[in-house]
Amino acid sequence: MAEPCQPRVRVQAEDFDAALEIERLTAGRRDIGAVVTFTGRCRDEGGRLAALELEHYPGMAEAQIRRIAEEAARRWALSGLSVIHRFGRLAPGENIVLVVAASAHRRAALEAADFLMDYLKSCAPFWKKEHLAGGGEGDWVAAKAEDEAALERWRK
Amino acid sequence: MAEPCQPRVRVQAEDFDAALEIERLTAGRRDIGAVVTFTGRCRDEGGRLAALELEHYPGMAEAQIRRIAEEAARRWALSGLSVIHRFGRLAPGENIVLVVAASAHRRAALEAADFLMDYLKSCAPFWKKEHLAGGGEGDWVAAKAEDEAALERWRK
Amino acid sequence: MKLVYFAWVRERIGKESETVALPPEVGTVAELLSWLRQRGEGYAAALEQPQVIRVAIDHEHVTHETRLPADGEVALFPPMTGG
Amino acid sequence: MKLVYFAWVRERIGKESETVALPPEVGTVAELLSWLRQRGEGYAAALEQPQVIRVAIDHEHVTHETRLPADGEVALFPPMTGG
């Protein structure tokens, strides 16, 4: 197998543009058969939330996402991999996270995106505080046992 | 579970815009937590190909994609689902197929896109003829046993 | 009965479609394939391995055991390579 | 030693970071958590269930058995909810 690709990682307050990130990974490439994007968005939880406030650990957030992305690039033959994670106050409908995985073959791109999302969920230093639709702060979003369990799928 | 979403299906010669299709599924929605896109592209197979010619069965192609998409919408709780499949002569680097799956939750969106691609591969009436880089026609791309085998994953 | 052909089935038979009058003993898809193979070299080349031929009737996949309708569009083609 | 806190650990302790001089008997992450719990009500509330507290040293996850470095940045936080 060729050298693992160098993932692109950004942690930022600003929104991102999935189409632009696809273009950055694929422009001029004739060897890419599959591009998968995963976009995580803020939900209002049935009208309960006005926003999520994403706190992160600057420095570690980027380093940790990079470690996860490099692990994905070692496991799958990827042509390119981008991960962008936002922080700050995000309203329902706004983007939170983007993964773009490009590969010659569909399974590699799909599995890499799936793997990234599972690990970002439980292993990237971000925390979400709820802001309620009625005003005022809600709780910190609790980690789910099922998210921790999802990591088991990749331990083989 | 709510009613299955109505998939959007198009079979066309023209290119598509993944960002526009994401926007169409998500605009104004506050209940979508995950959007997955899968884009299949034409590869040059290490420089061997000048193009792929995609032949399709008009009428059946759209009907069959719709059947597959509706099955996905029944199996997973999707907020929206779009499938666009191109036909005609496509050069390396050009888009062939797009699946966009939106859901409240990441696993539904990822699995639905994965399912769609497996079934489009083996069950949608398209055939690919190679045009060689040196000029002239190559072979029809043969169906792979592994693609047929991939369908077994979904028979449960 | 309208028959339509795709990909290398179409190339070997040498036409995209045709309308045929089936003899009464041709009742199933498998019998249609056997009957077509007798029609000439191109047909024989296209259908030499009938088990790989995929068939749709009026835009729906069917098996080789399926009975043919009185009328309709029957499509013969190689395994699909979509996506 | 620089300590940094996030999310409800930060809220309960009431500060984002602080620099502390550790007594010599505090050698591991677990011992650090026990020592911090004695420092006041906020610490006690933040660390009442030490097993749920996640710890990173110089931006890398560590377990509670990990020995503390002579110097560096130790971060305490709840289970992460990225993505």
CSV table of C-alpha atoms in Angstrom, one decimal:
chain,number,residue,atom,x,y,z
A,1,MET,CA,0.0,0.0,0.0
A,2,ALA,CA,1.1,3.6,-0.7
A,3,GLU,CA,2.0,6.0,2.0
A,4,PRO,CA,-1.0,7.0,4.1
A,5,CYS,CA,-2.5,10.4,3.0
A,6,GLN,CA,-1.9,13.5,5.1
A,7,PRO,CA,-5.2,14.4,6.7
A,8,ARG,CA,-6.3,18.0,6.7
A,9,VAL,CA,-7.6,19.1,10.2
A,10,ARG,CA,-9.2,22.3,11.2
A,11,VAL,CA,-10.8,23.4,14.5
A,12,GLN,CA,-12.6,26.7,14.0
A,13,ALA,CA,-15.6,28.9,14.9
A,14,GLU,CA,-16.5,29.6,11.3
A,15,ASP,CA,-18.8,27.5,9.1
A,16,PHE,CA,-17.4,25.3,6.4
A,17,ASP,CA,-18.4,24.5,2.9
A,18,ALA,CA,-18.6,20.7,2.1
A,19,ALA,CA,-18.4,21.3,-1.6
A,20,LEU,CA,-15.2,23.3,-1.3
A,21,GLU,CA,-13.6,20.7,0.9
A,22,ILE,CA,-14.6,18.0,-1.6
A,23,GLU,CA,-13.0,20.1,-4.4
A,24,ARG,CA,-9.8,20.5,-2.4
A,25,LEU,CA,-9.4,16.7,-2.0
A,26,THR,CA,-10.4,15.8,-5.6
A,27,ALA,CA,-9.3,18.6,-8.0
A,28,GLY,CA,-7.3,17.2,-10.8
A,29,ARG,CA,-7.5,13.7,-9.4
A,30,ARG,CA,-8.3,10.8,-11.8
A,31,ASP,CA,-7.8,8.0,-9.3
A,32,ILE,CA,-10.6,8.7,-6.9
A,33,GLY,CA,-13.7,6.5,-7.2
A,34,ALA,CA,-15.5,7.5,-4.1
A,35,VAL,CA,-16.0,10.6,-1.9
A,36,VAL,CA,-17.9,10.4,1.3
A,37,THR,CA,-18.9,13.4,3.3
A,38,PHE,CA,-20.4,13.3,6.8
A,39,THR,CA,-21.8,16.6,8.1
A,40,GLY,CA,-23.0,16.7,11.7
A,41,ARG,CA,-25.5,19.4,12.5
A,42,CYS,CA,-27.1,21.0,15.5
A,43,ARG,CA,-30.6,19.7,16.2
A,44,ASP,CA,-33.3,21.6,18.2
A,45,GLU,CA,-34.4,18.3,19.9
A,46,GLY,CA,-38.1,18.8,19.1
A,47,GLY,CA,-38.0,22.5,19.7
A,48,ARG,CA,-36.4,22.3,23.2
A,49,LEU,CA,-33.1,23.9,22.3
A,50,ALA,CA,-32.2,27.4,21.1
A,51,ALA,CA,-28.5,26.5,20.6
A,52,LEU,CA,-25.6,24.3,21.6
A,53,GLU,CA,-22.5,25.9,23.0
A,54,LEU,CA,-19.5,23.8,22.0
A,55,GLU,CA,-16.6,24.1,24.4
A,56,HIS,CA,-13.3,22.7,23.3
A,57,TYR,CA,-9.7,22.2,24.5
A,58,PRO,CA,-7.7,24.4,22.2
A,59,GLY,CA,-4.5,22.7,21.0
A,60,MET,CA,-5.5,19.3,22.2
A,61,ALA,CA,-8.7,19.3,20.0
A,62,GLU,CA,-6.7,19.7,16.9
A,63,ALA,CA,-4.0,17.3,18.0
A,64,GLN,CA,-6.5,14.6,19.0
A,65,ILE,CA,-8.5,14.9,15.8
A,66,ARG,CA,-5.2,14.6,13.9
A,67,ARG,CA,-4.3,11.4,15.7
A,68,ILE,CA,-7.7,9.9,14.9
A,69,ALA,CA,-7.5,11.0,11.3
A,70,GLU,CA,-4.0,9.6,10.9
A,71,GLU,CA,-5.2,6.3,12.4
A,72,ALA,CA,-7.9,6.2,9.7
A,73,ALA,CA,-5.4,7.0,7.0
A,74,ARG,CA,-3.3,4.0,8.2
A,75,ARG,CA,-6.2,1.6,8.3
A,76,TRP,CA,-7.8,2.5,4.9
A,77,ALA,CA,-6.2,3.3,1.5
A,78,LEU,CA,-7.5,6.9,1.3
A,79,SER,CA,-6.7,9.4,-1.4
A,80,GLY,CA,-7.5,12.3,0.9
A,81,LEU,CA,-9.1,13.0,4.3
A,82,SER,CA,-10.4,16.3,5.8
A,83,VAL,CA,-11.9,16.9,9.2
A,84,ILE,CA,-13.3,20.2,10.3
A,85,HIS,CA,-14.8,20.7,13.8
A,86,ARG,CA,-16.5,23.9,14.9
A,87,PHE,CA,-16.7,25.4,18.4
A,88,GLY,CA,-18.8,28.2,19.9
A,89,ARG,CA,-22.5,28.8,20.0
A,90,LEU,CA,-24.3,27.0,17.2
A,91,ALA,CA,-28.0,27.3,16.4
A,92,PRO,CA,-30.2,24.4,15.2
A,93,GLY,CA,-29.6,23.7,11.5
A,94,GLU,CA,-26.0,24.9,11.8
A,95,ASN,CA,-23.1,22.7,10.9
A,96,ILE,CA,-20.9,21.2,13.7
A,97,VAL,CA,-18.5,18.8,12.1
A,98,LEU,CA,-17.4,17.7,8.6
A,99,VAL,CA,-15.5,14.6,7.5
A,100,VAL,CA,-14.6,14.1,3.9
A,101,ALA,CA,-13.0,10.8,2.9
A,102,ALA,CA,-11.8,10.1,-0.6
A,103,SER,CA,-10.6,6.8,-1.9
A,104,ALA,CA,-10.3,4.7,-5.0
A,105,HIS,CA,-13.0,2.4,-3.6
A,106,ARG,CA,-16.3,3.0,-1.9
A,107,ARG,CA,-15.9,0.7,1.1
A,108,ALA,CA,-12.7,2.5,2.3
A,109,ALA,CA,-14.2,5.9,2.0
A,110,LEU,CA,-17.4,4.9,3.8
A,111,GLU,CA,-15.7,3.0,6.6
A,112,ALA,CA,-13.2,5.7,7.2
A,113,ALA,CA,-15.9,8.3,7.6
A,114,ASP,CA,-17.8,6.0,9.9
A,115,PHE,CA,-14.7,5.4,12.0
A,116,LEU,CA,-13.9,9.1,12.2
A,117,MET,CA,-17.4,10.0,13.5
A,118,ASP,CA,-17.3,7.3,16.1
A,119,TYR,CA,-14.0,8.4,17.5
A,120,LEU,CA,-14.7,12.1,17.3
A,121,LYS,CA,-17.8,11.5,19.3
A,122,SER,CA,-16.0,9.9,22.3
A,123,CYS,CA,-12.4,10.9,22.0
A,124,ALA,CA,-12.2,14.5,20.7
A,125,PRO,CA,-12.2,17.1,23.6
A,126,PHE,CA,-15.4,18.9,22.9
A,127,TRP,CA,-18.3,19.4,25.2
A,128,LYS,CA,-21.8,20.6,24.4
A,129,LYS,CA,-23.9,22.8,26.7
A,130,GLU,CA,-27.6,23.2,25.9
A,131,HIS,CA,-29.2,26.6,25.6
A,132,LEU,CA,-32.9,26.2,26.1
A,133,ALA,CA,-35.6,27.6,23.7
A,134,GLY,CA,-37.3,29.2,26.7
A,135,GLY,CA,-34.1,31.1,27.6
A,136,GLY,CA,-31.5,30.1,30.1
A,137,GLU,CA,-28.9,27.3,30.2
A,138,GLY,CA,-29.7,23.7,30.1
A,139,ASP,CA,-27.5,20.7,30.9
A,140,TRP,CA,-24.2,19.6,29.5
A,141,VAL,CA,-25.0,16.9,26.9
A,142,ALA,CA,-24.1,13.6,28.6
A,143,ALA,CA,-21.9,11.0,26.8
A,144,LYS,CA,-23.9,8.0,25.8
A,145,ALA,CA,-22.9,4.4,26.7
A,146,GLU,CA,-23.8,3.5,23.1
A,147,ASP,CA,-21.2,5.9,21.8
A,148,GLU,CA,-18.5,4.3,23.9
A,149,ALA,CA,-19.8,0.9,22.8
A,150,ALA,CA,-19.6,2.0,19.1
A,151,LEU,CA,-15.8,2.1,19.4
A,152,GLU,CA,-15.7,-1.6,20.0
A,153,ARG,CA,-16.6,-2.2,16.4
A,154,TRP,CA,-13.2,-0.9,15.4
A,155,ARG,CA,-11.1,-2.8,17.9
A,156,LYS,CA,-10.1,-5.9,15.9
B,1,MET,CA,-41.7,5.6,13.5
B,2,ALA,CA,-42.9,8.5,11.3
B,3,GLU,CA,-43.8,7.9,7.7
B,4,PRO,CA,-40.8,7.1,5.5
B,5,CYS,CA,-39.5,10.1,3.6
B,6,GLN,CA,-40.1,10.4,-0.1
B,7,PRO,CA,-36.8,9.9,-1.9
B,8,ARG,CA,-35.8,12.2,-4.7
B,9,VAL,CA,-34.5,10.3,-7.7
B,10,ARG,CA,-33.0,11.5,-10.9
B,11,VAL,CA,-31.3,9.8,-13.9
B,12,GLN,CA,-29.6,12.4,-16.1
B,13,ALA,CA,-26.7,13.1,-18.4
B,14,GLU,CA,-25.8,16.4,-16.7
B,15,ASP,CA,-23.5,16.7,-13.7
B,16,PHE,CA,-24.9,17.3,-10.2
B,17,ASP,CA,-23.9,19.6,-7.3
B,18,ALA,CA,-23.6,17.8,-4.0
B,19,ALA,CA,-23.8,21.0,-2.0
B,20,LEU,CA,-27.1,22.0,-3.8
B,21,GLU,CA,-28.6,18.6,-3.1
B,22,ILE,CA,-27.6,18.8,0.6
B,23,GLU,CA,-29.2,22.2,0.7
B,24,ARG,CA,-32.4,20.9,-0.9
B,25,LEU,CA,-32.7,18.2,1.8
B,26,THR,CA,-31.8,20.4,4.8
B,27,ALA,CA,-33.0,23.9,4.2
B,28,GLY,CA,-35.0,25.2,7.1
B,29,ARG,CA,-34.7,21.9,9.0
B,30,ARG,CA,-33.8,21.9,12.7
B,31,ASP,CA,-34.2,18.2,13.3
B,32,ILE,CA,-31.4,16.8,11.1
B,33,GLY,CA,-28.3,15.8,13.0
B,34,ALA,CA,-26.4,14.0,10.2
B,35,VAL,CA,-26.0,14.3,6.4
B,36,VAL,CA,-24.0,11.8,4.5
B,37,THR,CA,-23.1,12.2,0.8
B,38,PHE,CA,-21.6,9.5,-1.3
B,39,THR,CA,-20.2,10.6,-4.7
B,40,GLY,CA,-19.0,7.9,-7.1
B,41,ARG,CA,-16.5,9.2,-9.7
B,42,CYS,CA,-15.0,7.9,-12.9
B,43,ARG,CA,-11.4,6.6,-12.4
B,44,ASP,CA,-8.8,6.3,-15.1
B,45,GLU,CA,-7.5,2.9,-13.7
B,46,GLY,CA,-3.9,3.9,-13.6
B,47,GLY,CA,-4.0,5.9,-16.9
B,48,ARG,CA,-5.6,3.0,-18.8
B,49,LEU,CA,-9.0,4.7,-19.5
B,50,ALA,CA,-10.0,7.8,-21.5
B,51,ALA,CA,-13.6,7.5,-20.4
B,52,LEU,CA,-16.4,5.3,-19.3
B,53,GLU,CA,-19.6,5.1,-21.3
B,54,LEU,CA,-22.6,4.5,-19.1
B,55,GLU,CA,-25.5,2.8,-20.8
B,56,HIS,CA,-28.7,2.6,-18.9
B,57,TYR,CA,-32.2,1.3,-19.3
B,58,PRO,CA,-34.4,4.4,-19.5
B,59,GLY,CA,-37.5,4.2,-17.4
B,60,MET,CA,-36.4,1.1,-15.5
B,61,ALA,CA,-33.2,2.8,-14.2
B,62,GLU,CA,-35.3,5.5,-12.4
B,63,ALA,CA,-38.0,3.0,-11.3
B,64,GLN,CA,-35.4,0.6,-9.9
B,65,ILE,CA,-33.4,3.3,-8.1
B,66,ARG,CA,-36.7,4.5,-6.6
B,67,ARG,CA,-37.5,1.0,-5.4
B,68,ILE,CA,-34.0,0.7,-3.7
B,69,ALA,CA,-34.3,4.2,-2.2
B,70,GLU,CA,-37.8,3.5,-0.8
B,71,GLU,CA,-36.5,0.3,0.8
B,72,ALA,CA,-33.8,2.4,2.5
B,73,ALA,CA,-36.4,4.9,3.6
B,74,ARG,CA,-38.4,2.1,5.2
B,75,ARG,CA,-35.4,0.5,6.9
B,76,TRP,CA,-33.9,3.7,8.4
B,77,ALA,CA,-35.5,6.8,10.0
B,78,LEU,CA,-34.4,9.3,7.3
B,79,SER,CA,-35.3,13.0,7.1
B,80,GLY,CA,-34.4,13.0,3.4
B,81,LEU,CA,-32.8,10.9,0.7
B,82,SER,CA,-31.6,11.9,-2.8
B,83,VAL,CA,-30.1,9.7,-5.5
B,84,ILE,CA,-28.8,11.0,-8.8
B,85,HIS,CA,-27.3,8.7,-11.4
B,86,ARG,CA,-25.7,9.9,-14.5
B,87,PHE,CA,-25.4,8.2,-17.9
B,88,GLY,CA,-23.4,8.9,-21.1
B,89,ARG,CA,-19.7,9.3,-21.6
B,90,LEU,CA,-17.9,10.4,-18.5
B,91,ALA,CA,-14.2,11.2,-18.3
B,92,PRO,CA,-11.9,10.3,-15.3
B,93,GLY,CA,-12.6,12.7,-12.5
B,94,GLU,CA,-16.2,13.2,-13.5
B,95,ASN,CA,-19.1,12.4,-11.1
B,96,ILE,CA,-21.1,9.3,-11.8
B,97,VAL,CA,-23.5,8.9,-8.9
B,98,LEU,CA,-24.6,10.8,-5.8
B,99,VAL,CA,-26.4,9.6,-2.7
B,100,VAL,CA,-27.4,12.1,0.0
B,101,ALA,CA,-29.0,10.7,3.2
B,102,ALA,CA,-30.1,12.9,6.0
B,103,SER,CA,-31.3,11.8,9.4
B,104,ALA,CA,-31.6,12.8,13.0
B,105,HIS,CA,-28.8,10.3,13.9
B,106,ARG,CA,-25.5,9.5,12.3
B,107,ARG,CA,-25.8,5.7,12.1
B,108,ALA,CA,-29.1,5.8,10.0
B,109,ALA,CA,-27.6,8.3,7.5
B,110,LEU,CA,-24.3,6.3,7.1
B,111,GLU,CA,-26.0,2.9,6.8
B,112,ALA,CA,-28.6,4.2,4.4
B,113,ALA,CA,-25.9,5.6,2.1
B,114,ASP,CA,-23.9,2.4,2.4
B,115,PHE,CA,-27.0,0.3,1.6
B,116,LEU,CA,-27.9,2.5,-1.4
B,117,MET,CA,-24.4,2.2,-3.0
B,118,ASP,CA,-24.4,-1.6,-2.6
B,119,TYR,CA,-27.7,-2.0,-4.3
B,120,LEU,CA,-27.1,0.5,-7.0
B,121,LYS,CA,-23.9,-1.4,-7.9
B,122,SER,CA,-25.6,-4.7,-8.5
B,123,CYS,CA,-29.3,-3.9,-9.0
B,124,ALA,CA,-29.6,-0.7,-11.0
B,125,PRO,CA,-29.7,-1.2,-14.8
B,126,PHE,CA,-26.5,0.6,-15.8
B,127,TRP,CA,-23.5,-0.9,-17.7
B,128,LYS,CA,-20.1,0.6,-18.1
B,129,LYS,CA,-18.1,0.4,-21.3
B,130,GLU,CA,-14.4,1.3,-21.2
B,131,HIS,CA,-12.9,3.7,-23.7
B,132,LEU,CA,-9.1,3.3,-23.7
B,133,ALA,CA,-6.5,6.0,-23.3
B,134,GLY,CA,-4.8,4.8,-26.5
B,135,GLY,CA,-8.1,5.2,-28.4
B,136,GLY,CA,-10.7,2.6,-29.2
B,137,GLU,CA,-13.1,0.7,-27.1
B,138,GLY,CA,-12.2,-1.6,-24.3
B,139,ASP,CA,-14.4,-4.1,-22.5
B,140,TRP,CA,-17.6,-3.9,-20.7
B,141,VAL,CA,-16.8,-3.6,-17.0
B,142,ALA,CA,-17.6,-7.0,-15.4
B,143,ALA,CA,-19.8,-7.3,-12.3
B,144,LYS,CA,-17.7,-8.4,-9.4
B,145,ALA,CA,-18.6,-11.4,-7.2
B,146,GLU,CA,-17.7,-9.2,-4.2
B,147,ASP,CA,-20.4,-6.7,-5.1
B,148,GLU,CA,-23.0,-9.4,-5.2
B,149,ALA,CA,-21.6,-10.7,-1.9
B,150,ALA,CA,-21.9,-7.2,-0.4
B,151,LEU,CA,-25.7,-7.5,-0.7
B,152,GLU,CA,-25.7,-10.3,1.9
B,153,ARG,CA,-24.8,-7.8,4.6
B,154,TRP,CA,-28.3,-6.4,4.3
B,155,ARG,CA,-30.3,-9.6,4.2
B,156,LYS,CA,-31.2,-10.0,7.8
C,1,MET,CA,-43.7,-9.2,-27.3
C,2,LYS,CA,-41.2,-6.4,-27.3
C,3,LEU,CA,-37.7,-7.4,-26.5
C,4,VAL,CA,-35.0,-4.9,-25.6
C,5,TYR,CA,-31.3,-5.6,-25.2
C,6,PHE,CA,-28.5,-3.8,-23.4
C,7,ALA,CA,-24.7,-3.6,-23.2
C,8,TRP,CA,-22.9,-6.7,-24.7
C,9,VAL,CA,-26.2,-8.5,-25.2
C,10,ARG,CA,-27.3,-5.6,-27.4
C,11,GLU,CA,-23.9,-5.6,-29.2
C,12,ARG,CA,-23.8,-9.3,-29.9
C,13,ILE,CA,-27.4,-9.5,-31.0
C,14,GLY,CA,-26.8,-6.4,-33.1
C,15,LYS,CA,-30.0,-4.6,-32.3
C,16,GLU,CA,-31.4,-2.5,-29.5
C,17,SER,CA,-34.9,-3.9,-29.6
C,18,GLU,CA,-37.3,-5.9,-31.7
C,19,THR,CA,-40.9,-7.2,-31.6
C,20,VAL,CA,-41.3,-10.9,-31.9
C,21,ALA,CA,-44.3,-13.3,-32.1
C,22,LEU,CA,-43.5,-16.1,-29.7
C,23,PRO,CA,-44.6,-19.7,-30.5
C,24,PRO,CA,-47.1,-21.1,-27.9
C,25,GLU,CA,-44.5,-23.5,-26.4
C,26,VAL,CA,-42.4,-20.5,-25.1
C,27,GLY,CA,-44.0,-19.8,-21.7
C,28,THR,CA,-41.2,-18.8,-19.4
C,29,VAL,CA,-38.1,-16.6,-19.4
C,30,ALA,CA,-35.8,-19.6,-19.7
C,31,GLU,CA,-37.8,-20.9,-22.7
C,32,LEU,CA,-37.6,-17.5,-24.3
C,33,LEU,CA,-33.8,-17.5,-23.9
C,34,SER,CA,-33.6,-21.0,-25.5
C,35,TRP,CA,-35.8,-20.0,-28.3
C,36,LEU,CA,-33.8,-16.8,-29.0
C,37,ARG,CA,-30.5,-18.8,-29.1
C,38,GLN,CA,-31.8,-20.6,-32.2
C,39,ARG,CA,-32.3,-17.3,-34.1
C,40,GLY,CA,-28.8,-16.8,-35.4
C,41,GLU,CA,-25.1,-16.4,-34.6
C,42,GLY,CA,-25.5,-13.1,-32.8
C,43,TYR,CA,-28.2,-14.5,-30.5
C,44,ALA,CA,-26.2,-17.7,-29.8
C,45,ALA,CA,-23.1,-15.5,-28.9
C,46,ALA,CA,-25.2,-13.2,-26.7
C,47,LEU,CA,-26.9,-16.1,-24.9
C,48,GLU,CA,-24.3,-18.8,-24.8
C,49,GLN,CA,-24.3,-18.7,-21.0
C,50,PRO,CA,-27.9,-18.1,-20.3
C,51,GLN,CA,-27.4,-18.3,-16.5
C,52,VAL,CA,-25.6,-14.9,-16.5
C,53,ILE,CA,-28.3,-13.1,-18.4
C,54,ARG,CA,-30.5,-10.8,-16.3
C,55,VAL,CA,-34.1,-10.3,-17.3
C,56,ALA,CA,-36.7,-7.6,-16.5
C,57,ILE,CA,-40.3,-7.6,-17.5
C,58,ASP,CA,-41.9,-4.2,-17.7
C,59,HIS,CA,-39.0,-2.7,-15.7
C,60,GLU,CA,-39.0,-5.2,-12.9
C,61,HIS,CA,-36.4,-7.9,-12.4
C,62,VAL,CA,-37.6,-11.4,-12.8
C,63,THR,CA,-36.1,-14.9,-12.5
C,64,HIS,CA,-35.6,-17.3,-15.4
C,65,GLU,CA,-38.6,-19.3,-14.0
C,66,THR,CA,-41.0,-16.4,-14.4
C,67,ARG,CA,-43.8,-16.9,-16.8
C,68,LEU,CA,-44.0,-14.5,-19.6
C,69,PRO,CA,-46.9,-12.1,-19.8
C,70,ALA,CA,-49.2,-12.0,-22.8
C,71,ASP,CA,-47.8,-8.7,-23.8
C,72,GLY,CA,-45.2,-6.3,-22.5
C,73,GLU,CA,-41.5,-5.4,-22.6
C,74,VAL,CA,-38.9,-8.0,-21.8
C,75,ALA,CA,-35.3,-6.8,-21.3
C,76,LEU,CA,-32.2,-9.0,-21.5
C,77,PHE,CA,-28.9,-7.7,-20.2
C,78,PRO,CA,-25.7,-8.6,-18.5
C,79,PRO,CA,-25.2,-8.3,-14.7
C,80,MET,CA,-25.5,-4.6,-13.9
C,81,THR,CA,-22.6,-2.4,-12.9
C,82,GLY,CA,-24.3,0.7,-11.5
C,83,GLY,CA,-23.0,3.1,-8.9
D,1,MET,CA,1.9,22.0,37.6
D,2,LYS,CA,-0.6,23.7,35.4
D,3,LEU,CA,-4.2,22.4,35.7
D,4,VAL,CA,-6.9,23.2,33.2
D,5,TYR,CA,-10.6,22.4,33.5
D,6,PHE,CA,-13.4,22.0,31.0
D,7,ALA,CA,-17.2,21.9,30.9
D,8,TRP,CA,-18.9,21.0,34.2
D,9,VAL,CA,-15.6,20.3,35.9
D,10,ARG,CA,-14.6,23.9,35.1
D,11,GLU,CA,-18.0,25.2,36.2
D,12,ARG,CA,-18.0,23.4,39.5
D,13,ILE,CA,-14.4,24.2,40.4
D,14,GLY,CA,-15.1,27.8,39.3
D,15,LYS,CA,-12.0,28.4,37.3
D,16,GLU,CA,-10.6,27.6,33.9
D,17,SER,CA,-7.0,26.9,35.1
D,18,GLU,CA,-4.6,27.3,37.9
D,19,THR,CA,-1.0,26.5,38.8
D,20,VAL,CA,-0.5,24.3,41.8
D,21,ALA,CA,2.6,23.1,43.7
D,22,LEU,CA,1.9,19.4,44.4
D,23,PRO,CA,3.1,17.8,47.7
D,24,PRO,CA,5.6,15.0,47.0
D,25,GLU,CA,3.2,12.2,47.9
D,26,VAL,CA,1.0,13.1,44.9
D,27,GLY,CA,2.6,10.9,42.2
D,28,THR,CA,-0.2,9.7,39.9
D,29,VAL,CA,-3.3,11.1,38.3
D,30,ALA,CA,-5.6,9.3,40.8
D,31,GLU,CA,-3.6,10.8,43.7
D,32,LEU,CA,-3.9,14.2,42.0
D,33,LEU,CA,-7.7,13.8,41.9
D,34,SER,CA,-7.9,12.8,45.6
D,35,TRP,CA,-5.7,15.7,46.6
D,36,LEU,CA,-7.8,18.2,44.6
D,37,ARG,CA,-11.0,17.0,46.2
D,38,GLN,CA,-9.7,18.2,49.6
D,39,ARG,CA,-9.3,21.7,48.3
D,40,GLY,CA,-12.9,23.0,48.8
D,41,GLU,CA,-16.5,22.5,48.0
D,42,GLY,CA,-16.3,23.2,44.3
D,43,TYR,CA,-13.5,20.7,43.9
D,44,ALA,CA,-15.4,18.1,45.9
D,45,ALA,CA,-18.5,18.6,43.7
D,46,ALA,CA,-16.5,18.4,40.5
D,47,LEU,CA,-14.6,15.3,41.5
D,48,GLU,CA,-17.2,13.4,43.6
D,49,GLN,CA,-17.2,10.6,41.1
D,50,PRO,CA,-13.5,10.5,40.1
D,51,GLN,CA,-14.0,7.5,37.9
D,52,VAL,CA,-15.9,9.6,35.3
D,53,ILE,CA,-13.2,12.3,35.1
D,54,ARG,CA,-11.1,12.1,31.9
D,55,VAL,CA,-7.5,13.3,32.1
D,56,ALA,CA,-5.0,14.5,29.5
D,57,ILE,CA,-1.4,15.4,30.1
D,58,ASP,CA,0.1,17.7,27.6
D,59,HIS,CA,-2.8,17.1,25.2
D,60,GLU,CA,-2.7,13.3,25.4
D,61,HIS,CA,-5.3,11.1,27.1
D,62,VAL,CA,-3.9,9.2,30.1
D,63,THR,CA,-5.4,6.8,32.6
D,64,HIS,CA,-5.8,7.4,36.3
D,65,GLU,CA,-2.8,5.2,37.0
D,66,THR,CA,-0.5,7.4,34.9
D,67,ARG,CA,2.4,9.0,36.8
D,68,LEU,CA,2.4,12.7,36.7
D,69,PRO,CA,5.3,14.5,34.9
D,70,ALA,CA,7.6,16.9,36.8
D,71,ASP,CA,6.0,19.7,34.8
D,72,GLY,CA,3.4,20.1,32.2
D,73,GLU,CA,-0.3,20.8,31.7
D,74,VAL,CA,-2.8,18.4,33.2
D,75,ALA,CA,-6.4,18.7,32.0
D,76,LEU,CA,-9.5,17.4,33.8
D,77,PHE,CA,-12.8,17.1,32.0
D,78,PRO,CA,-16.0,15.1,31.7
D,79,PRO,CA,-16.5,12.4,29.0
D,80,MET,CA,-16.2,14.1,25.7
D,81,THR,CA,-19.2,14.7,23.3
D,82,GLY,CA,-17.6,15.7,20.1
D,83,GLY,CA,-18.8,15.1,16.6
